[in-house]
């Protein structure tokens, strides 16, 4: 059975990704930093809970030890508030910590897939072409995450692992004080599509529901 791990999955878009991957027939580890919130979400969805704080390398290493296989990694955990170092710690360095810890397992999979939950607000082309919210933390963190995604493309070029960045659109979650106009389930769909790509699918891209997003 295909095994997946979704970080930051006790609520919001991550929780919906878990539900949709389970509906695809996957065995899903629901990653959350808080044990109580994570266990409850796992019980509600039929996922397996694994404690993982992406900013805590010991917690990430311990999560990797608990998994005996992994085919799909969705780096979903993120924060939108805080100063730039704090936000980068979660949204960029956290993704690197988790990806590096899970790569040995993903390399053993015949169909490894990594999805990095990014945002079109991090698009450099978008910043040049159209007004986007001014932010010295969340916005550049997603730009950096996009660059990190492309560096992993190089690292993984001789493997069957596909890695892509996803933008869920503006969804109603705690991240934006529930101001989004899309549902978390709608936001989850692009991550699920990239997590379930066939072997002829793309790698090294940035996608939303409409298609390709400019880097
Ligand atoms: P959310 O509702 O705020 O959920 C964020 C999740 O990340 C929560 O489960 C949170 O856990 C977890 N998290 C935060 N820091 C963590 C850490 N250090 N370790 C582990 N988990 C951590 O946000 P969302 O809107 O669903 O966002 C999901 C992803 O989509 C993010 O990458 C976000 O940047 C991206 N995105 C969202 C939108 C949007 O409109 N919502 C748009 C573009 C991109 P706690 O419950 O413990 O805080």
PDB file of C-alpha atoms and ligand atoms in Angstrom:
ATOM      1  CA  UNK A   1       0.000   0.000   0.000  1.00  0.00           C
ATOM      2  CA  UNK A   2       1.242   3.491  -0.807  1.00  0.00           C
ATOM      3  CA  UNK A   3       2.308   5.253   2.388  1.00  0.00           C
ATOM      4  CA  UNK A   4       2.147   9.017   2.826  1.00  0.00           C
ATOM      5  CA  UNK A   5       3.187  11.569   5.434  1.00  0.00           C
ATOM      6  CA  UNK A   6       1.604  15.019   5.636  1.00  0.00           C
ATOM      7  CA  UNK A   7       3.156  17.569   8.006  1.00  0.00           C
ATOM      8  CA  UNK A   8       1.061  20.152   9.851  1.00  0.00           C
ATOM      9  CA  UNK A   9      -1.995  18.036   9.207  1.00  0.00           C
ATOM     10  CA  UNK A  10      -4.114  18.447  12.342  1.00  0.00           C
ATOM     11  CA  UNK A  11      -6.169  21.191  10.711  1.00  0.00           C
ATOM     12  CA  UNK A  12      -6.640  23.341   7.621  1.00  0.00           C
ATOM     13  CA  UNK A  13      -5.463  22.224   4.199  1.00  0.00           C
ATOM     14  CA  UNK A  14      -3.165  19.536   5.647  1.00  0.00           C
ATOM     15  CA  UNK A  15      -6.100  17.776   7.314  1.00  0.00           C
ATOM     16  CA  UNK A  16      -7.976  17.791   4.008  1.00  0.00           C
ATOM     17  CA  UNK A  17      -4.933  16.415   2.168  1.00  0.00           C
ATOM     18  CA  UNK A  18      -4.896  13.547   4.673  1.00  0.00           C
ATOM     19  CA  UNK A  19      -8.597  12.812   4.060  1.00  0.00           C
ATOM     20  CA  UNK A  20      -8.176  12.915   0.286  1.00  0.00           C
ATOM     21  CA  UNK A  21      -5.066  10.690   0.297  1.00  0.00           C
ATOM     22  CA  UNK A  22      -6.936   8.156   2.459  1.00  0.00           C
ATOM     23  CA  UNK A  23      -9.787   8.293  -0.073  1.00  0.00           C
ATOM     24  CA  UNK A  24      -7.155   7.474  -2.736  1.00  0.00           C
ATOM     25  CA  UNK A  25      -6.448   4.288  -0.782  1.00  0.00           C
ATOM     26  CA  UNK A  26      -3.206   5.366   0.878  1.00  0.00           C
ATOM     27  CA  UNK A  27      -1.929   4.530   4.337  1.00  0.00           C
ATOM     28  CA  UNK A  28      -1.453   8.030   5.748  1.00  0.00           C
ATOM     29  CA  UNK A  29       0.636   9.329   8.623  1.00  0.00           C
ATOM     30  CA  UNK A  30      -0.883  12.541   9.948  1.00  0.00           C
ATOM     31  CA  UNK A  31       1.973  14.676  11.222  1.00  0.00           C
ATOM     32  CA  UNK A  32       1.305  17.262  13.924  1.00  0.00           C
ATOM     33  CA  UNK A  33       3.484  18.985  16.482  1.00  0.00           C
ATOM     34  CA  UNK A  34       0.843  18.809  19.217  1.00  0.00           C
ATOM     35  CA  UNK A  35       0.073  15.267  20.410  1.00  0.00           C
ATOM     36  CA  UNK A  36      -3.494  15.931  21.552  1.00  0.00           C
ATOM     37  CA  UNK A  37      -4.537  17.797  18.391  1.00  0.00           C
ATOM     38  CA  UNK A  38      -2.753  15.273  16.183  1.00  0.00           C
ATOM     39  CA  UNK A  39      -4.214  12.186  17.855  1.00  0.00           C
ATOM     40  CA  UNK A  40      -7.715  13.615  17.644  1.00  0.00           C
ATOM     41  CA  UNK A  41      -7.365  14.472  13.947  1.00  0.00           C
ATOM     42  CA  UNK A  42      -5.915  11.027  13.228  1.00  0.00           C
ATOM     43  CA  UNK A  43      -8.778   9.312  15.065  1.00  0.00           C
ATOM     44  CA  UNK A  44     -11.306  11.426  13.140  1.00  0.00           C
ATOM     45  CA  UNK A  45      -9.810  10.559   9.743  1.00  0.00           C
ATOM     46  CA  UNK A  46      -8.478   7.023  10.091  1.00  0.00           C
ATOM     47  CA  UNK A  47      -4.890   8.199   9.647  1.00  0.00           C
ATOM     48  CA  UNK A  48      -1.941   7.175  11.807  1.00  0.00           C
ATOM     49  CA  UNK A  49      -0.635   9.947  14.051  1.00  0.00           C
ATOM     50  CA  UNK A  50       3.038  10.798  14.162  1.00  0.00           C
ATOM     51  CA  UNK A  51       4.397  13.628  16.302  1.00  0.00           C
ATOM     52  CA  UNK A  52       6.541  15.921  14.190  1.00  0.00           C
ATOM     53  CA  UNK A  53       7.588  19.483  14.889  1.00  0.00           C
ATOM     54  CA  UNK A  54       9.381  20.504  11.714  1.00  0.00           C
ATOM     55  CA  UNK A  55      11.553  22.982  13.645  1.00  0.00           C
ATOM     56  CA  UNK A  56      12.788  20.282  16.020  1.00  0.00           C
ATOM     57  CA  UNK A  57      15.343  17.961  14.358  1.00  0.00           C
ATOM     58  CA  UNK A  58      15.023  15.393  17.185  1.00  0.00           C
ATOM     59  CA  UNK A  59      11.272  15.157  16.642  1.00  0.00           C
ATOM     60  CA  UNK A  60      11.758  14.827  12.880  1.00  0.00           C
ATOM     61  CA  UNK A  61      14.396  12.095  13.321  1.00  0.00           C
ATOM     62  CA  UNK A  62      12.154  10.241  15.732  1.00  0.00           C
ATOM     63  CA  UNK A  63       9.239  10.445  13.264  1.00  0.00           C
ATOM     64  CA  UNK A  64      11.459   9.050  10.485  1.00  0.00           C
ATOM     65  CA  UNK A  65      12.427   6.117  12.721  1.00  0.00           C
ATOM     66  CA  UNK A  66       8.768   5.255  13.318  1.00  0.00           C
ATOM     67  CA  UNK A  67       8.029   4.911   9.592  1.00  0.00           C
ATOM     68  CA  UNK A  68       9.009   1.664   7.916  1.00  0.00           C
ATOM     69  CA  UNK A  69       8.282   2.905   4.406  1.00  0.00           C
ATOM     70  CA  UNK A  70       7.325   6.148   2.681  1.00  0.00           C
ATOM     71  CA  UNK A  71       6.190   6.859  -0.866  1.00  0.00           C
ATOM     72  CA  UNK A  72       4.641  10.321  -0.565  1.00  0.00           C
ATOM     73  CA  UNK A  73       5.794  13.297   1.513  1.00  0.00           C
ATOM     74  CA  UNK A  74       3.684  16.443   1.650  1.00  0.00           C
ATOM     75  CA  UNK A  75       5.573  19.312   3.293  1.00  0.00           C
ATOM     76  CA  UNK A  76       2.514  21.272   4.346  1.00  0.00           C
ATOM     77  CA  UNK A  77       3.315  22.756   7.782  1.00  0.00           C
ATOM     78  CA  UNK A  78       3.800  26.506   7.745  1.00  0.00           C
ATOM     79  CA  UNK A  79       3.227  29.666   9.727  1.00  0.00           C
ATOM     80  CA  UNK A  80       2.314  33.105   8.420  1.00  0.00           C
ATOM     81  CA  UNK A  81       3.005  35.276  11.462  1.00  0.00           C
ATOM     82  CA  UNK A  82       6.282  36.152  13.125  1.00  0.00           C
ATOM     83  CA  UNK A  83       9.603  37.686  12.252  1.00  0.00           C
ATOM     84  CA  UNK A  84      11.562  36.464   9.273  1.00  0.00           C
ATOM     85  CA  UNK A  85      13.912  34.078  11.108  1.00  0.00           C
ATOM     86  CA  UNK A  86      11.013  32.409  12.904  1.00  0.00           C
ATOM     87  CA  UNK A  87       8.975  32.033   9.717  1.00  0.00           C
ATOM     88  CA  UNK A  88      11.950  30.712   7.722  1.00  0.00           C
ATOM     89  CA  UNK A  89      12.641  28.230  10.531  1.00  0.00           C
ATOM     90  CA  UNK A  90       9.286  26.553   9.867  1.00  0.00           C
ATOM     91  CA  UNK A  91       8.538  27.272   6.208  1.00  0.00           C
ATOM     92  CA  UNK A  92      12.018  26.741   4.741  1.00  0.00           C
ATOM     93  CA  UNK A  93      14.470  25.099   7.147  1.00  0.00           C
ATOM     94  CA  UNK A  94      11.709  22.836   8.453  1.00  0.00           C
ATOM     95  CA  UNK A  95      11.029  21.549   4.954  1.00  0.00           C
ATOM     96  CA  UNK A  96      14.726  20.795   4.449  1.00  0.00           C
ATOM     97  CA  UNK A  97      14.970  19.016   7.815  1.00  0.00           C
ATOM     98  CA  UNK A  98      11.935  16.848   7.086  1.00  0.00           C
ATOM     99  CA  UNK A  99      12.847  16.124   3.463  1.00  0.00           C
ATOM    100  CA  UNK A 100      16.423  15.132   4.330  1.00  0.00           C
ATOM    101  CA  UNK A 101      15.186  12.884   7.138  1.00  0.00           C
ATOM    102  CA  UNK A 102      12.627  11.166   4.894  1.00  0.00           C
ATOM    103  CA  UNK A 103      14.755  10.841   1.744  1.00  0.00           C
ATOM    104  CA  UNK A 104      16.313   7.491   2.683  1.00  0.00           C
ATOM    105  CA  UNK A 105      12.790   6.006   2.892  1.00  0.00           C
ATOM    106  CA  UNK A 106      11.580   7.815  -0.249  1.00  0.00           C
ATOM    107  CA  UNK A 107      14.590   6.560  -2.202  1.00  0.00           C
ATOM    108  CA  UNK A 108      13.465   2.991  -1.473  1.00  0.00           C
ATOM    109  CA  UNK A 109      10.072   3.693  -3.057  1.00  0.00           C
ATOM    110  CA  UNK A 110       9.542   2.945  -6.742  1.00  0.00           C
ATOM    111  CA  UNK A 111       7.211   5.953  -7.058  1.00  0.00           C
ATOM    112  CA  UNK A 112       8.438   8.550  -4.555  1.00  0.00           C
ATOM    113  CA  UNK A 113       6.582  11.861  -4.631  1.00  0.00           C
ATOM    114  CA  UNK A 114       7.321  15.058  -2.685  1.00  0.00           C
ATOM    115  CA  UNK A 115       4.915  17.982  -2.649  1.00  0.00           C
ATOM    116  CA  UNK A 116       6.000  21.291  -1.133  1.00  0.00           C
ATOM    117  CA  UNK A 117       3.063  23.480  -0.193  1.00  0.00           C
ATOM    118  CA  UNK A 118       4.100  26.871  -1.445  1.00  0.00           C
ATOM    119  CA  UNK A 119       2.084  29.919  -2.465  1.00  0.00           C
ATOM    120  CA  UNK A 120       1.785  32.068  -5.534  1.00  0.00           C
ATOM    121  CA  UNK A 121       2.598  35.053  -3.273  1.00  0.00           C
ATOM    122  CA  UNK A 122       6.168  33.729  -3.284  1.00  0.00           C
ATOM    123  CA  UNK A 123       6.393  33.931  -7.066  1.00  0.00           C
ATOM    124  CA  UNK A 124       9.089  36.407  -8.105  1.00  0.00           C
ATOM    125  CA  UNK A 125       7.334  36.866 -11.438  1.00  0.00           C
ATOM    126  CA  UNK A 126       4.129  37.648  -9.564  1.00  0.00           C
ATOM    127  CA  UNK A 127       5.891  40.212  -7.393  1.00  0.00           C
ATOM    128  CA  UNK A 128       7.146  42.007 -10.479  1.00  0.00           C
ATOM    129  CA  UNK A 129       3.959  41.748 -12.505  1.00  0.00           C
ATOM    130  CA  UNK A 130       1.200  42.368  -9.998  1.00  0.00           C
ATOM    131  CA  UNK A 131       0.699  43.850  -6.547  1.00  0.00           C
ATOM    132  CA  UNK A 132       0.845  41.250  -3.786  1.00  0.00           C
ATOM    133  CA  UNK A 133       0.786  41.758  -0.016  1.00  0.00           C
ATOM    134  CA  UNK A 134       3.988  43.295   1.358  1.00  0.00           C
ATOM    135  CA  UNK A 135       5.649  40.842   3.708  1.00  0.00           C
ATOM    136  CA  UNK A 136       9.238  40.408   4.832  1.00  0.00           C
ATOM    137  CA  UNK A 137       8.571  36.997   6.317  1.00  0.00           C
ATOM    138  CA  UNK A 138       5.869  34.731   4.822  1.00  0.00           C
ATOM    139  CA  UNK A 139       6.226  35.912   1.203  1.00  0.00           C
ATOM    140  CA  UNK A 140      10.032  35.542   0.962  1.00  0.00           C
ATOM    141  CA  UNK A 141       9.806  32.243   2.861  1.00  0.00           C
ATOM    142  CA  UNK A 142       7.721  30.802   0.028  1.00  0.00           C
ATOM    143  CA  UNK A 143      10.135  32.245  -2.566  1.00  0.00           C
ATOM    144  CA  UNK A 144      12.971  30.496  -0.732  1.00  0.00           C
ATOM    145  CA  UNK A 145      10.926  27.300  -0.520  1.00  0.00           C
ATOM    146  CA  UNK A 146      10.490  27.403  -4.298  1.00  0.00           C
ATOM    147  CA  UNK A 147      14.261  27.726  -4.739  1.00  0.00           C
ATOM    148  CA  UNK A 148      14.817  24.862  -2.303  1.00  0.00           C
ATOM    149  CA  UNK A 149      12.359  22.755  -4.303  1.00  0.00           C
ATOM    150  CA  UNK A 150      14.417  23.324  -7.452  1.00  0.00           C
ATOM    151  CA  UNK A 151      17.628  22.396  -5.651  1.00  0.00           C
ATOM    152  CA  UNK A 152      16.052  19.057  -4.667  1.00  0.00           C
ATOM    153  CA  UNK A 153      15.195  18.508  -8.334  1.00  0.00           C
ATOM    154  CA  UNK A 154      18.942  18.473  -8.949  1.00  0.00           C
ATOM    155  CA  UNK A 155      19.647  16.186  -6.000  1.00  0.00           C
ATOM    156  CA  UNK A 156      16.950  13.750  -7.181  1.00  0.00           C
ATOM    157  CA  UNK A 157      17.570  13.880 -10.917  1.00  0.00           C
ATOM    158  CA  UNK A 158      18.867  10.311 -11.111  1.00  0.00           C
ATOM    159  CA  UNK A 159      16.014   8.892  -9.061  1.00  0.00           C
ATOM    160  CA  UNK A 160      12.355   8.151  -9.780  1.00  0.00           C
ATOM    161  CA  UNK A 161      11.288  10.639  -7.078  1.00  0.00           C
ATOM    162  CA  UNK A 162       9.216  13.557  -8.353  1.00  0.00           C
ATOM    163  CA  UNK A 163       9.170  16.838  -6.432  1.00  0.00           C
ATOM    164  CA  UNK A 164       6.849  19.725  -7.171  1.00  0.00           C
ATOM    165  CA  UNK A 165       5.601  22.887  -5.493  1.00  0.00           C
ATOM    166  CA  UNK A 166       1.865  23.520  -5.086  1.00  0.00           C
ATOM    167  CA  UNK A 167      -0.236  26.602  -4.529  1.00  0.00           C
ATOM    168  CA  UNK A 168      -3.626  25.800  -2.950  1.00  0.00           C
ATOM    169  CA  UNK A 169      -5.174  29.190  -3.686  1.00  0.00           C
ATOM    170  CA  UNK A 170      -6.620  31.492  -1.065  1.00  0.00           C
ATOM    171  CA  UNK A 171      -8.372  29.123   1.354  1.00  0.00           C
ATOM    172  CA  UNK A 172     -10.320  29.751   4.552  1.00  0.00           C
ATOM    173  CA  UNK A 173      -7.959  28.585   7.314  1.00  0.00           C
ATOM    174  CA  UNK A 174      -6.430  29.867  10.541  1.00  0.00           C
ATOM    175  CA  UNK A 175      -3.362  30.904   8.504  1.00  0.00           C
ATOM    176  CA  UNK A 176      -5.279  33.909   7.148  1.00  0.00           C
ATOM    177  CA  UNK A 177      -7.849  34.234   9.968  1.00  0.00           C
ATOM    178  CA  UNK A 178     -10.365  32.390   7.783  1.00  0.00           C
ATOM    179  CA  UNK A 179     -10.556  35.157   5.189  1.00  0.00           C
ATOM    180  CA  UNK A 180      -9.934  32.917   2.153  1.00  0.00           C
ATOM    181  CA  UNK A 181     -12.629  32.339  -0.456  1.00  0.00           C
ATOM    182  CA  UNK A 182     -11.800  28.697  -1.194  1.00  0.00           C
ATOM    183  CA  UNK A 183     -12.399  25.737   1.099  1.00  0.00           C
ATOM    184  CA  UNK A 184      -9.464  23.812   2.591  1.00  0.00           C
ATOM    185  CA  UNK A 185     -10.669  20.788   0.611  1.00  0.00           C
ATOM    186  CA  UNK A 186     -10.361  22.761  -2.626  1.00  0.00           C
ATOM    187  CA  UNK A 187      -6.864  23.825  -1.579  1.00  0.00           C
ATOM    188  CA  UNK A 188      -5.899  20.222  -0.876  1.00  0.00           C
ATOM    189  CA  UNK A 189      -6.772  19.027  -4.381  1.00  0.00           C
ATOM    190  CA  UNK A 190      -3.603  20.260  -6.119  1.00  0.00           C
ATOM    191  CA  UNK A 191      -1.388  18.643  -3.462  1.00  0.00           C
ATOM    192  CA  UNK A 192      -3.224  15.354  -3.918  1.00  0.00           C
ATOM    193  CA  UNK A 193      -2.892  15.573  -7.696  1.00  0.00           C
ATOM    194  CA  UNK A 194       0.885  16.068  -7.381  1.00  0.00           C
ATOM    195  CA  UNK A 195       1.120  13.338  -4.727  1.00  0.00           C
ATOM    196  CA  UNK A 196      -0.561  10.847  -7.058  1.00  0.00           C
ATOM    197  CA  UNK A 197       1.282  11.693 -10.294  1.00  0.00           C
ATOM    198  CA  UNK A 198       1.916   8.811 -12.625  1.00  0.00           C
ATOM    199  CA  UNK A 199       5.462   7.867 -13.596  1.00  0.00           C
ATOM    200  CA  UNK A 200       5.095  10.004 -16.735  1.00  0.00           C
ATOM    201  CA  UNK A 201       4.112  13.052 -14.654  1.00  0.00           C
ATOM    202  CA  UNK A 202       6.192  16.211 -14.270  1.00  0.00           C
ATOM    203  CA  UNK A 203       8.886  17.012 -11.741  1.00  0.00           C
ATOM    204  CA  UNK A 204      10.383  20.369 -10.798  1.00  0.00           C
ATOM    205  CA  UNK A 205       7.216  22.371 -11.443  1.00  0.00           C
ATOM    206  CA  UNK A 206       5.014  24.838  -9.584  1.00  0.00           C
ATOM    207  CA  UNK A 207       1.279  24.223  -9.994  1.00  0.00           C
ATOM    208  CA  UNK A 208      -2.143  25.319  -8.877  1.00  0.00           C
ATOM    209  CA  UNK A 209      -5.585  24.116  -9.953  1.00  0.00           C
ATOM    210  CA  UNK A 210      -5.322  26.154 -13.142  1.00  0.00           C
ATOM    211  CA  UNK A 211      -1.973  24.726 -14.240  1.00  0.00           C
ATOM    212  CA  UNK A 212       1.566  26.102 -14.136  1.00  0.00           C
ATOM    213  CA  UNK A 213       2.408  28.970 -11.736  1.00  0.00           C
ATOM    214  CA  UNK A 214       5.316  31.233 -12.725  1.00  0.00           C
ATOM    215  CA  UNK A 215       8.338  30.911 -10.422  1.00  0.00           C
TER     216      UNK A 215
HETATM  217  P1  LIG B   1      -3.152  26.398   8.966  1.00  0.00           P
HETATM  218  O1  LIG B   1      -4.608  26.108   8.968  1.00  0.00           O
HETATM  219  O2  LIG B   1      -2.628  27.527   9.780  1.00  0.00           O
HETATM  220  O3  LIG B   1      -2.366  25.059   9.329  1.00  0.00           O
HETATM  221  C1  LIG B   1      -0.978  25.063   9.447  1.00  0.00           C
HETATM  222  C2  LIG B   1      -0.566  23.745  10.036  1.00  0.00           C
HETATM  223  O4  LIG B   1       0.870  23.765  10.182  1.00  0.00           O
HETATM  224  C3  LIG B   1      -1.139  23.489  11.428  1.00  0.00           C
HETATM  225  O5  LIG B   1      -1.458  22.124  11.563  1.00  0.00           O
HETATM  226  C4  LIG B   1       0.012  23.850  12.362  1.00  0.00           C
HETATM  227  O6  LIG B   1      -0.028  23.173  13.588  1.00  0.00           O
HETATM  228  C5  LIG B   1       1.162  23.332  11.508  1.00  0.00           C
HETATM  229  N1  LIG B   1       2.463  23.814  11.957  1.00  0.00           N
HETATM  230  C6  LIG B   1       2.885  25.084  12.142  1.00  0.00           C
HETATM  231  N2  LIG B   1       4.148  25.081  12.591  1.00  0.00           N
HETATM  232  C7  LIG B   1       4.525  23.778  12.693  1.00  0.00           C
HETATM  233  C8  LIG B   1       5.699  23.128  13.111  1.00  0.00           C
HETATM  234  N3  LIG B   1       6.772  23.798  13.551  1.00  0.00           N
HETATM  235  N4  LIG B   1       5.745  21.772  13.053  1.00  0.00           N
HETATM  236  C9  LIG B   1       4.680  21.070  12.628  1.00  0.00           C
HETATM  237  N5  LIG B   1       3.523  21.620  12.258  1.00  0.00           N
HETATM  238  C10 LIG B   1       3.449  22.968  12.287  1.00  0.00           C
HETATM  239  O7  LIG B   1      -2.619  26.712   7.484  1.00  0.00           O
HETATM  240  P2  LIG B   1      -3.160  26.248   6.026  1.00  0.00           P
HETATM  241  O8  LIG B   1      -3.812  27.407   5.413  1.00  0.00           O
HETATM  242  O9  LIG B   1      -3.859  24.945   6.118  1.00  0.00           O
HETATM  243  O10 LIG B   1      -1.759  26.082   5.276  1.00  0.00           O
HETATM  244  C11 LIG B   1      -1.281  24.831   4.779  1.00  0.00           C
HETATM  245  C12 LIG B   1      -0.207  25.122   3.749  1.00  0.00           C
HETATM  246  O11 LIG B   1      -0.778  25.803   2.612  1.00  0.00           O
HETATM  247  C13 LIG B   1       0.907  26.034   4.256  1.00  0.00           C
HETATM  248  O12 LIG B   1       2.148  25.614   3.722  1.00  0.00           O
HETATM  249  C14 LIG B   1       0.542  27.387   3.699  1.00  0.00           C
HETATM  250  O13 LIG B   1       1.637  28.251   3.566  1.00  0.00           O
HETATM  251  C15 LIG B   1      -0.041  26.987   2.354  1.00  0.00           C
HETATM  252  N6  LIG B   1      -0.910  27.991   1.753  1.00  0.00           N
HETATM  253  C16 LIG B   1      -2.097  28.315   2.343  1.00  0.00           C
HETATM  254  C17 LIG B   1      -2.918  29.263   1.746  1.00  0.00           C
HETATM  255  C18 LIG B   1      -4.243  29.648   2.311  1.00  0.00           C
HETATM  256  O14 LIG B   1      -4.927  30.507   1.712  1.00  0.00           O
HETATM  257  N7  LIG B   1      -4.677  29.074   3.423  1.00  0.00           N
HETATM  258  C19 LIG B   1      -2.514  29.905   0.539  1.00  0.00           C
HETATM  259  C20 LIG B   1      -1.284  29.551  -0.022  1.00  0.00           C
HETATM  260  C21 LIG B   1      -0.508  28.597   0.592  1.00  0.00           C
HETATM  261  P3  LIG B   1      -0.701  23.826  14.934  1.00  0.00           P
HETATM  262  O15 LIG B   1      -2.180  23.538  14.830  1.00  0.00           O
HETATM  263  O16 LIG B   1      -0.028  23.085  16.029  1.00  0.00           O
HETATM  264  O17 LIG B   1      -0.400  25.295  14.915  1.00  0.00           O
END
